[in-house]
PDB file of C-alpha atoms in Angstrom:
ATOM      1  CA  UNK A   9    -122.444  -2.914  93.079  1.00 47.00           C
ATOM      2  CA  UNK A  10    -121.874   0.162  91.100  1.00 48.00           C
ATOM      3  CA  UNK A  11    -118.447  -0.943  89.820  1.00 53.00           C
ATOM      4  CA  UNK A  12    -119.833  -4.347  88.687  1.00 47.00           C
ATOM      5  CA  UNK A  13    -122.483  -2.724  86.554  1.00 49.00           C
ATOM      6  CA  UNK A  14    -119.876  -0.687  84.654  1.00 46.00           C
ATOM      7  CA  UNK A  15    -117.960  -3.871  83.810  1.00 47.00           C
ATOM      8  CA  UNK A  16    -121.076  -5.553  82.438  1.00 41.00           C
ATOM      9  CA  UNK A  17    -121.822  -2.603  80.136  1.00 44.00           C
ATOM     10  CA  UNK A  18    -118.259  -2.698  78.727  1.00 44.00           C
ATOM     11  CA  UNK A  19    -118.569  -6.435  78.068  1.00 44.00           C
ATOM     12  CA  UNK A  20    -121.866  -5.900  76.240  1.00 49.00           C
ATOM     13  CA  UNK A  21    -120.318  -3.255  73.945  1.00 47.00           C
ATOM     14  CA  UNK A  22    -117.401  -5.593  73.095  1.00 46.00           C
ATOM     15  CA  UNK A  23    -119.811  -8.427  72.211  1.00 45.00           C
ATOM     16  CA  UNK A  24    -121.836  -6.147  69.876  1.00 51.00           C
ATOM     17  CA  UNK A  25    -118.704  -5.031  68.007  1.00 44.00           C
ATOM     18  CA  UNK A  26    -117.713  -8.647  67.521  1.00 48.00           C
ATOM     19  CA  UNK A  27    -121.079  -9.483  65.972  1.00 44.00           C
ATOM     20  CA  UNK A  28    -120.771  -6.596  63.514  1.00 42.00           C
ATOM     21  CA  UNK A  29    -117.307  -7.732  62.467  1.00 41.00           C
ATOM     22  CA  UNK A  30    -118.455 -11.288  61.850  1.00 36.00           C
ATOM     23  CA  UNK A  31    -121.491 -10.060  59.859  1.00 41.00           C
ATOM     24  CA  UNK A  32    -119.342  -7.887  57.595  1.00 43.00           C
ATOM     25  CA  UNK A  33    -116.964 -10.767  56.918  1.00 39.00           C
ATOM     26  CA  UNK A  34    -119.833 -13.018  55.877  1.00 40.00           C
ATOM     27  CA  UNK A  35    -121.167 -10.349  53.542  1.00 40.00           C
ATOM     28  CA  UNK A  36    -117.727  -9.984  51.907  1.00 45.00           C
ATOM     29  CA  UNK A  37    -117.508 -13.741  51.335  1.00 45.00           C
ATOM     30  CA  UNK A  38    -120.905 -13.812  49.612  1.00 42.00           C
ATOM     31  CA  UNK A  39    -119.988 -10.907  47.332  1.00 43.00           C
ATOM     32  CA  UNK A  40    -116.750 -12.647  46.296  1.00 43.00           C
ATOM     33  CA  UNK A  41    -118.640 -15.751  45.127  1.00 44.00           C
ATOM     34  CA  UNK A  42    -120.752 -13.592  42.768  1.00 44.00           C
ATOM     35  CA  UNK A  43    -117.616 -12.359  40.857  1.00 47.00           C
ATOM     36  CA  UNK A  44    -116.384 -15.820  39.727  1.00 44.00           C
ATOM     37  CA  UNK A  45    -117.762 -15.531  36.046  1.00 54.00           C
ATOM     38  CA  UNK A  46    -115.507 -16.095  32.958  1.00 53.00           C
ATOM     39  CA  UNK A  47    -114.131 -12.885  31.354  1.00 58.00           C
ATOM     40  CA  UNK A  48    -115.763 -11.908  28.041  1.00 56.00           C
ATOM     41  CA  UNK A  49    -112.514 -12.224  26.028  1.00 63.00           C
ATOM     42  CA  UNK A  50    -111.889 -15.743  27.366  1.00 62.00           C
ATOM     43  CA  UNK A  51    -115.468 -16.730  26.551  1.00 53.00           C
ATOM     44  CA  UNK A  52    -114.994 -15.492  22.935  1.00 63.00           C
ATOM     45  CA  UNK A  53    -111.876 -17.598  22.533  1.00 69.00           C
ATOM     46  CA  UNK A  54    -113.682 -20.665  23.830  1.00 81.00           C
ATOM     47  CA  UNK A  55    -116.736 -19.998  21.635  1.00 93.00           C
ATOM     48  CA  UNK A  56    -115.459 -18.382  18.397  1.00 95.00           C
ATOM     49  CA  UNK A  57    -117.806 -17.163  15.634  1.00 97.00           C
ATOM     50  CA  UNK A  58    -118.866 -19.831  13.150  1.00 97.00           C
ATOM     51  CA  UNK A  59    -120.232 -18.789   9.761  1.00 98.00           C
ATOM     52  CA  UNK A  60    -122.195 -21.213   7.584  1.00 97.00           C
ATOM     53  CA  UNK A  61    -122.510 -20.411   3.867  1.00 96.00           C
ATOM     54  CA  UNK A  62    -125.595 -21.050   1.744  1.00 94.00           C
ATOM     55  CA  UNK A  63    -127.665 -22.897   4.332  1.00 93.00           C
ATOM     56  CA  UNK A  64    -131.131 -23.593   2.899  1.00 91.00           C
ATOM     57  CA  UNK A  65    -130.234 -22.124  -0.512  1.00 94.00           C
ATOM     58  CA  UNK A  66    -132.238 -23.676  -3.336  1.00 94.00           C
ATOM     59  CA  UNK A  67    -130.637 -23.882  -6.779  1.00 96.00           C
ATOM     60  CA  UNK A  68    -131.303 -20.476  -8.437  1.00 96.00           C
ATOM     61  CA  UNK A  69    -132.578 -20.514 -12.022  1.00 97.00           C
ATOM     62  CA  UNK A  70    -131.488 -17.678 -14.328  1.00 96.00           C
ATOM     63  CA  UNK A  71    -132.037 -16.791 -17.982  1.00 96.00           C
ATOM     64  CA  UNK A  72    -129.216 -16.122 -20.441  1.00 95.00           C
ATOM     65  CA  UNK A  73    -128.983 -12.506 -21.550  1.00 93.00           C
ATOM     66  CA  UNK A  74    -130.142 -11.053 -18.231  1.00 94.00           C
ATOM     67  CA  UNK A  75    -128.602  -9.155 -15.308  1.00 93.00           C
ATOM     68  CA  UNK A  76    -129.376 -11.260 -12.244  1.00 93.00           C
ATOM     69  CA  UNK A  77    -129.268 -10.951  -8.458  1.00 94.00           C
ATOM     70  CA  UNK A  78    -127.476 -13.842  -6.743  1.00 94.00           C
ATOM     71  CA  UNK A  79    -128.084 -13.796  -2.968  1.00 95.00           C
ATOM     72  CA  UNK A  80    -125.967 -16.056  -0.711  1.00 96.00           C
ATOM     73  CA  UNK A  81    -127.243 -16.490   2.893  1.00 97.00           C
ATOM     74  CA  UNK A  82    -124.609 -16.324   5.666  1.00 97.00           C
ATOM     75  CA  UNK A  83    -125.547 -17.643   9.143  1.00 98.00           C
ATOM     76  CA  UNK A  84    -123.580 -17.281  12.383  1.00 98.00           C
ATOM     77  CA  UNK A  85    -124.269 -20.370  14.532  1.00 97.00           C
ATOM     78  CA  UNK A  86    -122.175 -19.063  17.446  1.00 97.00           C
ATOM     79  CA  UNK A  87    -123.089 -16.595  20.180  1.00 96.00           C
ATOM     80  CA  UNK A  88    -119.951 -14.572  19.356  1.00 97.00           C
ATOM     81  CA  UNK A  89    -120.080 -11.937  16.608  1.00 97.00           C
ATOM     82  CA  UNK A  90    -118.131 -12.380  13.353  1.00 98.00           C
ATOM     83  CA  UNK A  91    -116.371  -9.215  12.191  1.00 97.00           C
ATOM     84  CA  UNK A  92    -114.727  -7.996   8.950  1.00 97.00           C
ATOM     85  CA  UNK A  93    -116.536 -10.605   6.848  1.00 98.00           C
ATOM     86  CA  UNK A  94    -115.329 -10.965   3.215  1.00 97.00           C
ATOM     87  CA  UNK A  95    -117.309 -13.181   0.813  1.00 96.00           C
ATOM     88  CA  UNK A  96    -115.668 -14.172  -2.490  1.00 94.00           C
ATOM     89  CA  UNK A  97    -116.692 -16.026  -5.626  1.00 90.00           C
ATOM     90  CA  UNK A  98    -113.793 -18.377  -6.330  1.00 84.00           C
ATOM     91  CA  UNK A  99    -112.696 -18.296  -9.967  1.00 68.00           C
ATOM     92  CA  UNK A 100    -110.443 -21.209 -10.929  1.00 66.00           C
ATOM     93  CA  UNK A 101    -111.216 -20.962 -14.643  1.00 68.00           C
ATOM     94  CA  UNK A 102    -113.203 -17.925 -15.732  1.00 68.00           C
ATOM     95  CA  UNK A 103    -114.313 -19.787 -18.885  1.00 69.00           C
ATOM     96  CA  UNK A 104    -116.252 -22.234 -16.706  1.00 75.00           C
ATOM     97  CA  UNK A 105    -118.435 -19.511 -15.201  1.00 81.00           C
ATOM     98  CA  UNK A 106    -121.813 -18.679 -16.765  1.00 87.00           C
ATOM     99  CA  UNK A 107    -121.464 -14.917 -16.264  1.00 87.00           C
ATOM    100  CA  UNK A 108    -119.036 -12.086 -16.818  1.00 77.00           C
ATOM    101  CA  UNK A 109    -117.099 -11.203 -13.678  1.00 73.00           C
ATOM    102  CA  UNK A 110    -114.338  -8.874 -12.489  1.00 65.00           C
ATOM    103  CA  UNK A 111    -112.620  -8.085  -9.199  1.00 58.00           C
ATOM    104  CA  UNK A 112    -115.246  -5.475  -8.314  1.00 59.00           C
ATOM    105  CA  UNK A 113    -118.125  -7.962  -8.446  1.00 70.00           C
ATOM    106  CA  UNK A 114    -116.240 -11.028  -7.177  1.00 86.00           C
ATOM    107  CA  UNK A 115    -116.054  -9.840  -3.525  1.00 91.00           C
ATOM    108  CA  UNK A 116    -118.536  -8.488  -0.990  1.00 94.00           C
ATOM    109  CA  UNK A 117    -117.829  -7.164   2.516  1.00 96.00           C
ATOM    110  CA  UNK A 118    -119.995  -7.200   5.658  1.00 97.00           C
ATOM    111  CA  UNK A 119    -118.759  -5.290   8.716  1.00 97.00           C
ATOM    112  CA  UNK A 120    -120.282  -7.633  11.304  1.00 98.00           C
ATOM    113  CA  UNK A 121    -122.714 -10.533  11.788  1.00 98.00           C
ATOM    114  CA  UNK A 122    -123.893 -10.775  15.400  1.00 97.00           C
ATOM    115  CA  UNK A 123    -124.103 -13.906  17.490  1.00 97.00           C
ATOM    116  CA  UNK A 124    -126.901 -16.194  16.238  1.00 97.00           C
ATOM    117  CA  UNK A 125    -127.420 -13.614  13.498  1.00 98.00           C
ATOM    118  CA  UNK A 126    -127.547 -13.851   9.724  1.00 97.00           C
ATOM    119  CA  UNK A 127    -126.929 -11.745   6.650  1.00 97.00           C
ATOM    120  CA  UNK A 128    -126.623 -12.176   2.895  1.00 96.00           C
ATOM    121  CA  UNK A 129    -124.017 -11.476   0.239  1.00 96.00           C
ATOM    122  CA  UNK A 130    -125.640 -10.109  -2.922  1.00 94.00           C
ATOM    123  CA  UNK A 131    -123.873 -10.303  -6.294  1.00 92.00           C
ATOM    124  CA  UNK A 132    -125.249  -8.607  -9.432  1.00 91.00           C
ATOM    125  CA  UNK A 133    -124.075 -10.543 -12.475  1.00 91.00           C
ATOM    126  CA  UNK A 134    -124.503 -10.340 -16.233  1.00 91.00           C
ATOM    127  CA  UNK A 135    -125.225 -13.634 -17.967  1.00 93.00           C
ATOM    128  CA  UNK A 136    -124.194 -13.575 -21.655  1.00 90.00           C
ATOM    129  CA  UNK A 137    -126.695 -14.612 -24.286  1.00 91.00           C
ATOM    130  CA  UNK A 138    -124.156 -17.131 -25.556  1.00 90.00           C
ATOM    131  CA  UNK A 139    -123.804 -19.168 -22.346  1.00 90.00           C
ATOM    132  CA  UNK A 140    -124.707 -22.850 -22.580  1.00 90.00           C
ATOM    133  CA  UNK A 141    -127.878 -23.994 -20.844  1.00 93.00           C
ATOM    134  CA  UNK A 142    -126.887 -26.289 -17.948  1.00 93.00           C
ATOM    135  CA  UNK A 143    -126.222 -26.423 -14.179  1.00 94.00           C
ATOM    136  CA  UNK A 144    -122.999 -24.693 -13.076  1.00 92.00           C
ATOM    137  CA  UNK A 145    -121.118 -25.179  -9.801  1.00 90.00           C
ATOM    138  CA  UNK A 146    -119.061 -22.519  -8.040  1.00 91.00           C
ATOM    139  CA  UNK A 147    -117.300 -22.120  -4.702  1.00 93.00           C
ATOM    140  CA  UNK A 148    -118.086 -19.379  -2.172  1.00 95.00           C
ATOM    141  CA  UNK A 149    -115.292 -18.498   0.286  1.00 96.00           C
ATOM    142  CA  UNK A 150    -115.819 -16.540   3.520  1.00 97.00           C
ATOM    143  CA  UNK A 151    -113.073 -15.012   5.664  1.00 97.00           C
ATOM    144  CA  UNK A 152    -113.812 -13.327   9.000  1.00 98.00           C
ATOM    145  CA  UNK A 153    -112.455 -12.570  12.479  1.00 97.00           C
ATOM    146  CA  UNK A 154    -113.635 -12.571  16.094  1.00 96.00           C
ATOM    147  CA  UNK A 155    -113.772  -9.496  18.380  1.00 95.00           C
ATOM    148  CA  UNK A 156    -110.683 -10.827  20.193  1.00 92.00           C
ATOM    149  CA  UNK A 157    -108.686 -10.924  16.944  1.00 92.00           C
ATOM    150  CA  UNK A 158    -108.873 -14.557  15.819  1.00 94.00           C
ATOM    151  CA  UNK A 159    -109.031 -15.315  12.071  1.00 97.00           C
ATOM    152  CA  UNK A 160    -111.383 -17.888  10.523  1.00 97.00           C
ATOM    153  CA  UNK A 161    -112.613 -19.048   7.120  1.00 97.00           C
ATOM    154  CA  UNK A 162    -115.294 -21.236   5.543  1.00 96.00           C
ATOM    155  CA  UNK A 163    -116.241 -22.345   2.035  1.00 94.00           C
ATOM    156  CA  UNK A 164    -119.172 -24.008   0.320  1.00 95.00           C
ATOM    157  CA  UNK A 165    -119.968 -25.105  -3.227  1.00 93.00           C
ATOM    158  CA  UNK A 166    -123.266 -23.899  -4.654  1.00 93.00           C
ATOM    159  CA  UNK A 167    -125.029 -24.579  -7.949  1.00 93.00           C
ATOM    160  CA  UNK A 168    -127.018 -22.370 -10.312  1.00 94.00           C
ATOM    161  CA  UNK A 169    -129.096 -23.367 -13.330  1.00 96.00           C
ATOM    162  CA  UNK A 170    -128.954 -21.399 -16.580  1.00 95.00           C
ATOM    163  CA  UNK A 171    -131.681 -21.568 -19.201  1.00 96.00           C
ATOM    164  CA  UNK A 172    -131.011 -20.250 -22.711  1.00 96.00           C
ATOM    165  CA  UNK A 173    -133.742 -19.645 -25.283  1.00 95.00           C
ATOM    166  CA  UNK A 174    -131.408 -17.987 -27.790  1.00 95.00           C
ATOM    167  CA  UNK A 175    -130.252 -19.825 -30.903  1.00 95.00           C
ATOM    168  CA  UNK A 176    -126.520 -19.483 -31.468  1.00 94.00           C
ATOM    169  CA  UNK A 177    -125.351 -17.777 -34.699  1.00 96.00           C
ATOM    170  CA  UNK A 178    -125.398 -20.101 -37.714  1.00 97.00           C
ATOM    171  CA  UNK A 179    -124.348 -19.005 -41.191  1.00 98.00           C
ATOM    172  CA  UNK A 180    -125.379 -20.490 -44.511  1.00 97.00           C
ATOM    173  CA  UNK A 181    -124.949 -19.530 -48.154  1.00 97.00           C
ATOM    174  CA  UNK A 182    -128.286 -18.133 -49.271  1.00 97.00           C
ATOM    175  CA  UNK A 183    -127.603 -17.137 -52.894  1.00 95.00           C
ATOM    176  CA  UNK A 184    -124.904 -16.689 -55.571  1.00 94.00           C
ATOM    177  CA  UNK A 185    -125.414 -13.838 -58.040  1.00 95.00           C
ATOM    178  CA  UNK A 186    -123.287 -13.313 -61.173  1.00 92.00           C
ATOM    179  CA  UNK A 187    -123.418 -10.024 -63.050  1.00 88.00           C
ATOM    180  CA  UNK A 188    -125.450 -10.772 -66.160  1.00 86.00           C
ATOM    181  CA  UNK A 189    -126.415 -14.183 -64.739  1.00 86.00           C
ATOM    182  CA  UNK A 190    -123.619 -16.083 -66.565  1.00 89.00           C
ATOM    183  CA  UNK A 191    -119.843 -16.166 -66.915  1.00 92.00           C
ATOM    184  CA  UNK A 192    -118.530 -16.347 -70.460  1.00 94.00           C
ATOM    185  CA  UNK A 193    -115.326 -18.126 -71.475  1.00 95.00           C
ATOM    186  CA  UNK A 194    -112.322 -15.788 -71.548  1.00 94.00           C
ATOM    187  CA  UNK A 195    -113.999 -13.155 -69.324  1.00 95.00           C
ATOM    188  CA  UNK A 196    -114.231 -12.251 -65.637  1.00 94.00           C
ATOM    189  CA  UNK A 197    -117.247 -11.138 -63.663  1.00 95.00           C
ATOM    190  CA  UNK A 198    -118.077 -10.000 -60.180  1.00 95.00           C
ATOM    191  CA  UNK A 199    -119.773 -12.810 -58.285  1.00 95.00           C
ATOM    192  CA  UNK A 200    -121.789 -11.920 -55.177  1.00 96.00           C
ATOM    193  CA  UNK A 201    -122.224 -14.354 -52.281  1.00 97.00           C
ATOM    194  CA  UNK A 202    -125.199 -13.618 -50.032  1.00 98.00           C
ATOM    195  CA  UNK A 203    -124.883 -15.150 -46.551  1.00 98.00           C
ATOM    196  CA  UNK A 204    -127.692 -15.530 -44.018  1.00 98.00           C
ATOM    197  CA  UNK A 205    -127.456 -15.815 -40.227  1.00 98.00           C
ATOM    198  CA  UNK A 206    -130.281 -18.121 -39.148  1.00 98.00           C
ATOM    199  CA  UNK A 207    -129.477 -17.754 -35.433  1.00 97.00           C
ATOM    200  CA  UNK A 208    -130.789 -15.225 -32.905  1.00 96.00           C
ATOM    201  CA  UNK A 209    -127.361 -13.843 -32.002  1.00 96.00           C
ATOM    202  CA  UNK A 210    -124.846 -11.910 -34.065  1.00 96.00           C
ATOM    203  CA  UNK A 211    -121.959 -13.568 -35.915  1.00 97.00           C
ATOM    204  CA  UNK A 212    -118.797 -11.449 -35.587  1.00 97.00           C
ATOM    205  CA  UNK A 213    -115.547 -11.305 -37.550  1.00 97.00           C
ATOM    206  CA  UNK A 214    -116.966 -13.370 -40.392  1.00 98.00           C
ATOM    207  CA  UNK A 215    -114.241 -14.677 -42.701  1.00 98.00           C
ATOM    208  CA  UNK A 216    -115.328 -15.841 -46.164  1.00 98.00           C
ATOM    209  CA  UNK A 217    -112.816 -17.878 -48.175  1.00 98.00           C
ATOM    210  CA  UNK A 218    -113.435 -19.118 -51.713  1.00 97.00           C
ATOM    211  CA  UNK A 219    -111.664 -22.252 -52.955  1.00 96.00           C
ATOM    212  CA  UNK A 220    -112.031 -25.286 -55.229  1.00 94.00           C
ATOM    213  CA  UNK A 221    -110.361 -23.799 -58.351  1.00 93.00           C
ATOM    214  CA  UNK A 222    -108.022 -26.728 -59.057  1.00 87.00           C
ATOM    215  CA  UNK A 223    -107.927 -27.615 -62.779  1.00 84.00           C
ATOM    216  CA  UNK A 224    -111.523 -26.596 -63.515  1.00 90.00           C
ATOM    217  CA  UNK A 225    -110.806 -23.664 -65.812  1.00 94.00           C
ATOM    218  CA  UNK A 226    -111.870 -21.072 -63.201  1.00 96.00           C
ATOM    219  CA  UNK A 227    -109.691 -18.840 -61.041  1.00 95.00           C
ATOM    220  CA  UNK A 228    -109.749 -15.618 -59.086  1.00 96.00           C
ATOM    221  CA  UNK A 229    -108.764 -12.487 -60.963  1.00 94.00           C
ATOM    222  CA  UNK A 230    -106.607 -11.502 -57.967  1.00 93.00           C
ATOM    223  CA  UNK A 231    -104.767 -13.855 -55.580  1.00 92.00           C
ATOM    224  CA  UNK A 232    -106.849 -12.695 -52.613  1.00 94.00           C
ATOM    225  CA  UNK A 233    -109.182 -15.580 -51.769  1.00 96.00           C
ATOM    226  CA  UNK A 234    -110.579 -14.264 -48.460  1.00 97.00           C
ATOM    227  CA  UNK A 235    -113.029 -11.464 -47.674  1.00 97.00           C
ATOM    228  CA  UNK A 236    -114.175 -10.231 -44.228  1.00 97.00           C
ATOM    229  CA  UNK A 237    -117.535  -9.124 -42.890  1.00 98.00           C
ATOM    230  CA  UNK A 238    -117.463  -7.338 -39.520  1.00 97.00           C
ATOM    231  CA  UNK A 239    -120.790  -8.674 -38.266  1.00 97.00           C
ATOM    232  CA  UNK A 240    -124.062 -10.252 -39.374  1.00 98.00           C
ATOM    233  CA  UNK A 241    -126.869  -9.775 -36.879  1.00 97.00           C
ATOM    234  CA  UNK A 242    -129.255 -12.575 -35.995  1.00 97.00           C
ATOM    235  CA  UNK A 243    -131.917 -13.245 -38.653  1.00 97.00           C
ATOM    236  CA  UNK A 244    -130.102 -10.860 -41.026  1.00 98.00           C
ATOM    237  CA  UNK A 245    -127.992 -11.207 -44.175  1.00 98.00           C
ATOM    238  CA  UNK A 246    -124.537 -10.130 -45.220  1.00 98.00           C
ATOM    239  CA  UNK A 247    -122.734 -10.232 -48.542  1.00 97.00           C
ATOM    240  CA  UNK A 248    -119.292 -10.280 -50.076  1.00 97.00           C
ATOM    241  CA  UNK A 249    -118.000 -10.537 -53.662  1.00 97.00           C
ATOM    242  CA  UNK A 250    -115.131 -12.068 -55.624  1.00 97.00           C
ATOM    243  CA  UNK A 251    -114.154 -11.453 -59.256  1.00 96.00           C
ATOM    244  CA  UNK A 252    -113.921 -14.838 -61.028  1.00 96.00           C
ATOM    245  CA  UNK A 253    -112.118 -15.388 -64.323  1.00 96.00           C
ATOM    246  CA  UNK A 254    -113.021 -18.179 -66.801  1.00 96.00           C
ATOM    247  CA  UNK A 255    -110.380 -19.607 -69.119  1.00 95.00           C
ATOM    248  CA  UNK A 256    -111.003 -19.012 -72.810  1.00 94.00           C
ATOM    249  CA  UNK A 257    -111.005 -22.800 -73.422  1.00 93.00           C
ATOM    250  CA  UNK A 258    -113.471 -23.652 -70.658  1.00 94.00           C
ATOM    251  CA  UNK A 259    -116.395 -25.795 -71.663  1.00 93.00           C
ATOM    252  CA  UNK A 260    -119.980 -24.794 -71.074  1.00 93.00           C
ATOM    253  CA  UNK A 261    -121.497 -26.265 -67.945  1.00 92.00           C
ATOM    254  CA  UNK A 262    -122.049 -25.830 -64.247  1.00 90.00           C
ATOM    255  CA  UNK A 263    -118.996 -25.725 -61.983  1.00 92.00           C
ATOM    256  CA  UNK A 264    -118.791 -26.073 -58.191  1.00 92.00           C
ATOM    257  CA  UNK A 265    -116.609 -24.050 -55.844  1.00 94.00           C
ATOM    258  CA  UNK A 266    -115.983 -24.330 -52.094  1.00 96.00           C
ATOM    259  CA  UNK A 267    -117.048 -21.575 -49.705  1.00 97.00           C
ATOM    260  CA  UNK A 268    -115.530 -21.631 -46.191  1.00 97.00           C
ATOM    261  CA  UNK A 269    -117.138 -19.558 -43.403  1.00 98.00           C
ATOM    262  CA  UNK A 270    -115.419 -18.842 -40.084  1.00 98.00           C
ATOM    263  CA  UNK A 271    -116.983 -16.594 -37.401  1.00 98.00           C
ATOM    264  CA  UNK A 272    -117.333 -15.861 -33.701  1.00 96.00           C
ATOM    265  CA  UNK A 273    -120.322 -15.421 -31.431  1.00 92.00           C
ATOM    266  CA  UNK A 274    -120.854 -12.336 -29.230  1.00 86.00           C
ATOM    267  CA  UNK A 275    -118.692 -13.873 -26.504  1.00 80.00           C
ATOM    268  CA  UNK A 276    -115.846 -14.558 -28.953  1.00 87.00           C
TER     269      UNK A 276
END
């Protein structure tokens, strides 16, 4: 009897060890199932960042002659962050843009836009007083990358409206003044031409040419028929003079001459 009891105890110990071994194996299997998720880098490649430009942007309205703030919304519709974001104003023909621009103001950089996040690219621009009042279109380009190194881009055309209350420069001959009020046959006199700018903006590099002397008994004392005025501000006057000579055989009367005016606005 005593020997049989010892055998039963040994068998019981062996059975308990077997149960522990089976239990540990089951626990290991359960833990392995919990580690079957997709690696972060693979998930980023399958779901890259996606930036949308100008979503919900209403047409901005700006005034000529002002420095303005143009804000472009940038939205990331993906759960993956967009990094090294560069936003550019595309300039195909700089003459078609309603503002002055250079390389410093044409690009903006954003270090990162998180998943489902948003940001804005802000451009500060000067709108010349001479720009035409109308709606202008321009293209916004965006280049960016993902955390895993992929490169992406997007573009969108936006529109802005410019209003201009300034009147462009407009020159007219206001008055002709002859020394002594009349030109006598066989003499020459200084003749002053007073020119008025009826616009709001300055007229630059004004060129005044006097013509119409063909066979009328009048001519310029010197062959120089053109005078220059550097600038005539808006609502102001400028003047220039020519010395006109009358033939000794000229008949009394009123004679017409031609005055040609050429000029530039402030934006050339």
